[in-house]
Structure formats: structure tokens, C-alpha cells
Amino acid sequence: MVKPEETKDIVEKDFLSFPDIAADVINALLYQGRKVTGAENLLTGPTETIYEGRKRLRNQYEDVCKYEMDNGKINLMYLIANQSRTDSRMLLRKAGYTGGAYRSQYEHKSQRPFPVIEFVLYWGIPRWRGNRNSRRLFRHQELSEKAWSYIDEMKLHVFEMRYLPEETRKLFQSDMRIVVDFLAEGDSYRSSRKITHKAALIRMIRVLSGDNDPEDVEQWMHEQ
């Protein structure tokens, strides 16, 4: 039997897998609404990386991976993680994901290196209080400023999707606009916007509202 968290994870991944929604999220959140990338430029990439476990090799999965293409070559890689709970060590997971992506580039030297951007879409209700940078993660360590100068600076880019300000929500052009407005305004929210991915959108809103069984969406739509 599929657990509620697994159902939510699957629905969120499915919704973000649409190129127009992925591009919209990237443009709205990372580039303040400027159309830096588009659905036509995004190519789905691998979400699995391998790392050394305690006794054997293990795999880890990112939720969404998109290559930004430029004249047939990879210009940039975006890794998008969905998170429903706060995680004080999420910064270390990010290091694993981005490190795996860079390691893969190192081992496949046929193409020029390209940068990797990872960010987190946090869908939980409590505000995110996890560590967002190296200084905070290691704040209990007694380290000199000289030591800090040799420690790589890591940053975790987290967007609290339930608490986006209105000016940020207005930057979305895809079905994601309906999702973030619904989260901000609640059950009284109504929209006249044209919907592109109707079934996926309804599933997304239902799981974010606490519905653990959104699989009857097609039947419900047919009845409506």
C-alpha cells in the first residue's frame, strides 16, 4: 500500500515534470519573472546518482532534473527537490546531489562542464527553520575565521510555497499560479485562469489539502 507521503511525492513530481511548469517555476523563483528559460529549452535529465554507503554503493533520487539546452549542448542543469517537512541537514543532501552531478561530468569528459543549480520547493505548513548555509549548519563548531576561509560555502535555496508574497505569485504564468494562490488564499480561492494540465493540477491541490487518495480524479472530472 502506498503511504500518504509517497503519494504526495509522486503527485508533486508529476506536476513539476511538465516542461512549461518547470520553466515557469525556474523563471518566477530564480529570475524574478524574466523569461530566462523556456519549455522548449528544457530536456529531462537523470534523477539518480550513486554514492558510497556504509557497506555498499547506494543510490539517491532527486525529484526533478532538467537540462537547459543551447544549440544542442547542455548550458545548465536544474535540480528541483520537493520537501514536505523541514530538514536541518538538507544542506548535506544538496551537497550529495550536486556533487553526484559534477562527478558524472568529471567521469564523462566528452562535453564541456556545465553548472548545476539545485533548489527546494517546500510545501509544508510550519515555516522552514532548517539550515540554509554552511555557517549555520556548523554553528556549534568552534572554528577560527582562518578555518572558515577554507570551508566551501554551501547555500540551500528554499522557497516556502505556502508563504510566497503576492508579488512573487503574480510572476507565475502556468498552472502553478493557481496552486500558489490557492495555498495563500485557502478554500475560498476562485480562479478564471485557463488550465493546461487539469488532472495533474487537481491532484496537486488535493494532496496539498491533505487528500491521500487523489487517484479518482479522472472519474470525478468525467462525472462533473
XYZ file of C-alpha atoms in Angstrom:
224
model
C 0.000 0.000 0.000
C 1.367 3.404 -0.951
C 1.995 5.685 2.036
C 0.481 9.206 2.091
C 3.907 10.862 1.861
C 4.797 8.699 -1.133
C 1.525 9.654 -2.834
C 2.206 13.342 -2.265
C 5.755 12.958 -3.546
C 4.581 11.233 -6.729
C 1.920 13.870 -7.418
C 4.370 16.740 -6.874
C 6.951 15.145 -9.168
C 4.313 14.537 -11.834
C 3.154 18.153 -11.717
C 6.688 19.559 -11.994
C 7.621 17.157 -14.777
C 5.693 19.235 -17.334
C 8.265 21.415 -19.134
C 6.062 24.524 -19.082
C 5.586 24.284 -15.313
C 9.264 23.571 -14.650
C 10.274 26.545 -16.803
C 7.709 28.759 -15.082
C 8.969 27.798 -11.619
C 12.569 28.462 -12.639
C 11.775 31.854 -14.177
C 9.458 33.036 -11.401
C 11.534 31.965 -8.413
C 15.116 32.205 -9.642
C 14.917 35.029 -12.168
C 12.156 37.237 -10.722
C 9.801 36.553 -13.617
C 12.200 37.166 -16.503
C 11.930 34.502 -19.198
C 15.472 33.212 -18.953
C 14.496 29.693 -19.971
C 11.504 28.144 -21.712
C 9.765 24.794 -22.022
C 11.316 24.378 -25.464
C 14.818 24.676 -23.947
C 14.356 22.137 -21.156
C 15.250 18.479 -21.513
C 14.526 15.928 -18.788
C 17.700 14.605 -17.196
C 18.528 11.687 -14.887
C 17.343 11.945 -11.298
C 19.502 9.141 -9.882
C 23.046 9.463 -8.554
C 25.250 6.859 -6.846
C 27.171 7.344 -3.619
C 29.244 5.185 -1.283
C 27.178 3.856 1.631
C 28.472 2.288 4.830
C 28.737 -1.182 3.338
C 27.917 -0.792 -0.361
C 27.085 1.609 -3.119
C 23.694 3.256 -2.732
C 21.542 5.409 -4.952
C 19.739 8.669 -4.267
C 16.985 10.317 -6.269
C 16.309 13.961 -6.903
C 12.699 14.820 -7.687
C 13.161 16.704 -10.952
C 16.179 17.192 -13.191
C 16.076 19.492 -16.208
C 18.851 20.296 -18.656
C 18.737 23.771 -20.163
C 19.860 23.266 -23.767
C 21.623 25.742 -26.034
C 22.298 24.783 -29.655
C 22.228 21.089 -28.824
C 24.560 21.373 -25.821
C 23.839 21.469 -22.105
C 24.110 25.007 -20.797
C 22.882 24.393 -17.248
C 21.357 21.718 -15.057
C 18.463 22.432 -12.685
C 17.738 20.059 -9.813
C 14.402 20.612 -8.061
C 13.576 18.952 -4.739
C 10.086 18.798 -3.238
C 10.050 18.852 0.543
C 7.051 18.436 2.850
C 8.937 18.586 6.146
C 11.729 20.757 7.456
C 15.117 19.069 7.437
C 18.031 20.563 9.366
C 20.524 18.512 7.330
C 19.029 19.125 3.891
C 22.174 21.100 3.054
C 24.178 17.868 3.214
C 21.714 16.150 0.885
C 22.133 19.020 -1.550
C 25.899 18.527 -1.448
C 25.316 14.879 -2.355
C 23.020 15.677 -5.283
C 25.144 18.435 -6.789
C 28.331 16.521 -6.044
C 26.967 13.497 -7.890
C 26.073 15.658 -10.896
C 29.561 17.160 -11.022
C 31.176 13.746 -10.522
C 29.221 12.443 -13.505
C 30.585 15.302 -15.607
C 34.099 14.518 -14.443
C 33.782 10.881 -15.446
C 32.254 11.715 -18.846
C 34.719 14.179 -20.268
C 33.216 14.286 -23.769
C 31.355 17.553 -23.146
C 32.326 20.890 -21.650
C 31.470 21.221 -17.936
C 28.220 22.968 -17.036
C 26.962 24.441 -13.727
C 24.325 22.807 -11.543
C 21.615 24.750 -9.693
C 19.585 22.977 -7.045
C 16.676 24.494 -5.154
C 13.944 23.261 -2.838
C 10.185 23.752 -3.076
C 8.937 23.440 0.479
C 5.223 22.614 0.715
C 4.918 22.158 4.488
C 2.792 24.264 6.838
C 5.368 25.025 9.589
C 7.857 27.665 8.453
C 11.225 26.340 7.258
C 13.742 26.510 10.087
C 16.371 24.189 8.651
C 19.920 25.300 7.957
C 20.336 27.279 4.749
C 24.111 27.781 4.727
C 27.366 26.279 5.972
C 27.813 28.780 8.792
C 24.503 27.891 10.367
C 24.930 24.147 9.817
C 28.274 24.129 11.617
C 27.476 26.928 14.072
C 28.134 24.717 17.123
C 31.698 24.018 15.988
C 34.432 26.166 17.482
C 36.183 27.235 14.298
C 38.532 30.114 13.639
C 37.923 32.588 10.839
C 41.027 31.153 9.161
C 39.417 27.709 9.164
C 36.213 29.179 7.734
C 38.193 30.672 4.858
C 38.992 27.121 3.698
C 35.494 25.689 4.141
C 33.433 25.703 0.969
C 30.393 27.906 1.297
C 27.197 25.954 0.680
C 23.786 27.568 0.359
C 20.377 25.920 0.368
C 17.851 27.810 -1.740
C 14.448 27.095 -0.181
C 11.159 28.561 -1.383
C 8.271 28.249 1.066
C 5.458 27.722 -1.423
C 2.639 28.334 1.075
C 4.053 31.710 2.059
C 5.100 33.332 -1.201
C 4.281 37.060 -1.252
C 1.647 38.200 -3.717
C 4.195 39.979 -5.923
C 6.046 36.664 -6.348
C 2.861 34.672 -7.010
C 1.932 37.079 -9.798
C 5.131 36.140 -11.647
C 3.852 32.619 -12.387
C 2.323 32.135 -15.835
C 1.494 28.414 -15.760
C -0.901 26.265 -13.724
C 1.488 26.766 -10.809
C -0.084 30.207 -10.330
C -3.342 28.530 -9.329
C -1.529 26.270 -6.858
C 0.346 29.049 -5.042
C -2.712 31.331 -4.982
C -4.829 28.510 -3.564
C -2.239 27.842 -0.851
C -2.164 31.527 0.055
C -5.912 32.202 -0.023
C -7.416 28.888 1.063
C -10.661 27.133 0.115
C -12.374 30.406 -0.752
C -9.985 30.934 -3.669
C -11.567 31.046 -7.126
C -9.775 31.440 -10.448
C -10.847 32.103 -14.014
C -7.401 31.279 -15.393
C -7.155 28.828 -18.279
C -5.926 25.433 -17.072
C -3.447 23.455 -19.169
C -2.908 20.300 -17.087
C -6.303 19.861 -15.454
C -5.978 16.382 -13.920
C -2.448 16.977 -12.639
C -3.480 20.336 -11.171
C -6.475 18.861 -9.337
C -4.308 16.059 -7.910
C -1.752 18.613 -6.757
C -4.315 20.755 -4.964
C -5.943 17.718 -3.400
C -2.732 16.271 -1.925
C -1.674 19.700 -0.650
C -5.099 19.900 1.037
C -4.490 16.604 2.839
C -6.175 14.159 0.438
C -4.194 10.924 0.499
C -6.073 9.240 -2.349
C -6.294 11.533 -5.399
C -6.358 8.725 -7.952
C -10.045 9.089 -8.782
C -9.516 12.472 -10.465
C -10.365 11.285 -13.990
C -13.588 9.681 -12.767
C -14.512 12.815 -10.832
C -13.815 15.008 -13.879
C -15.948 12.746 -16.054
C -18.832 12.947 -13.562
C -18.540 16.735 -13.363
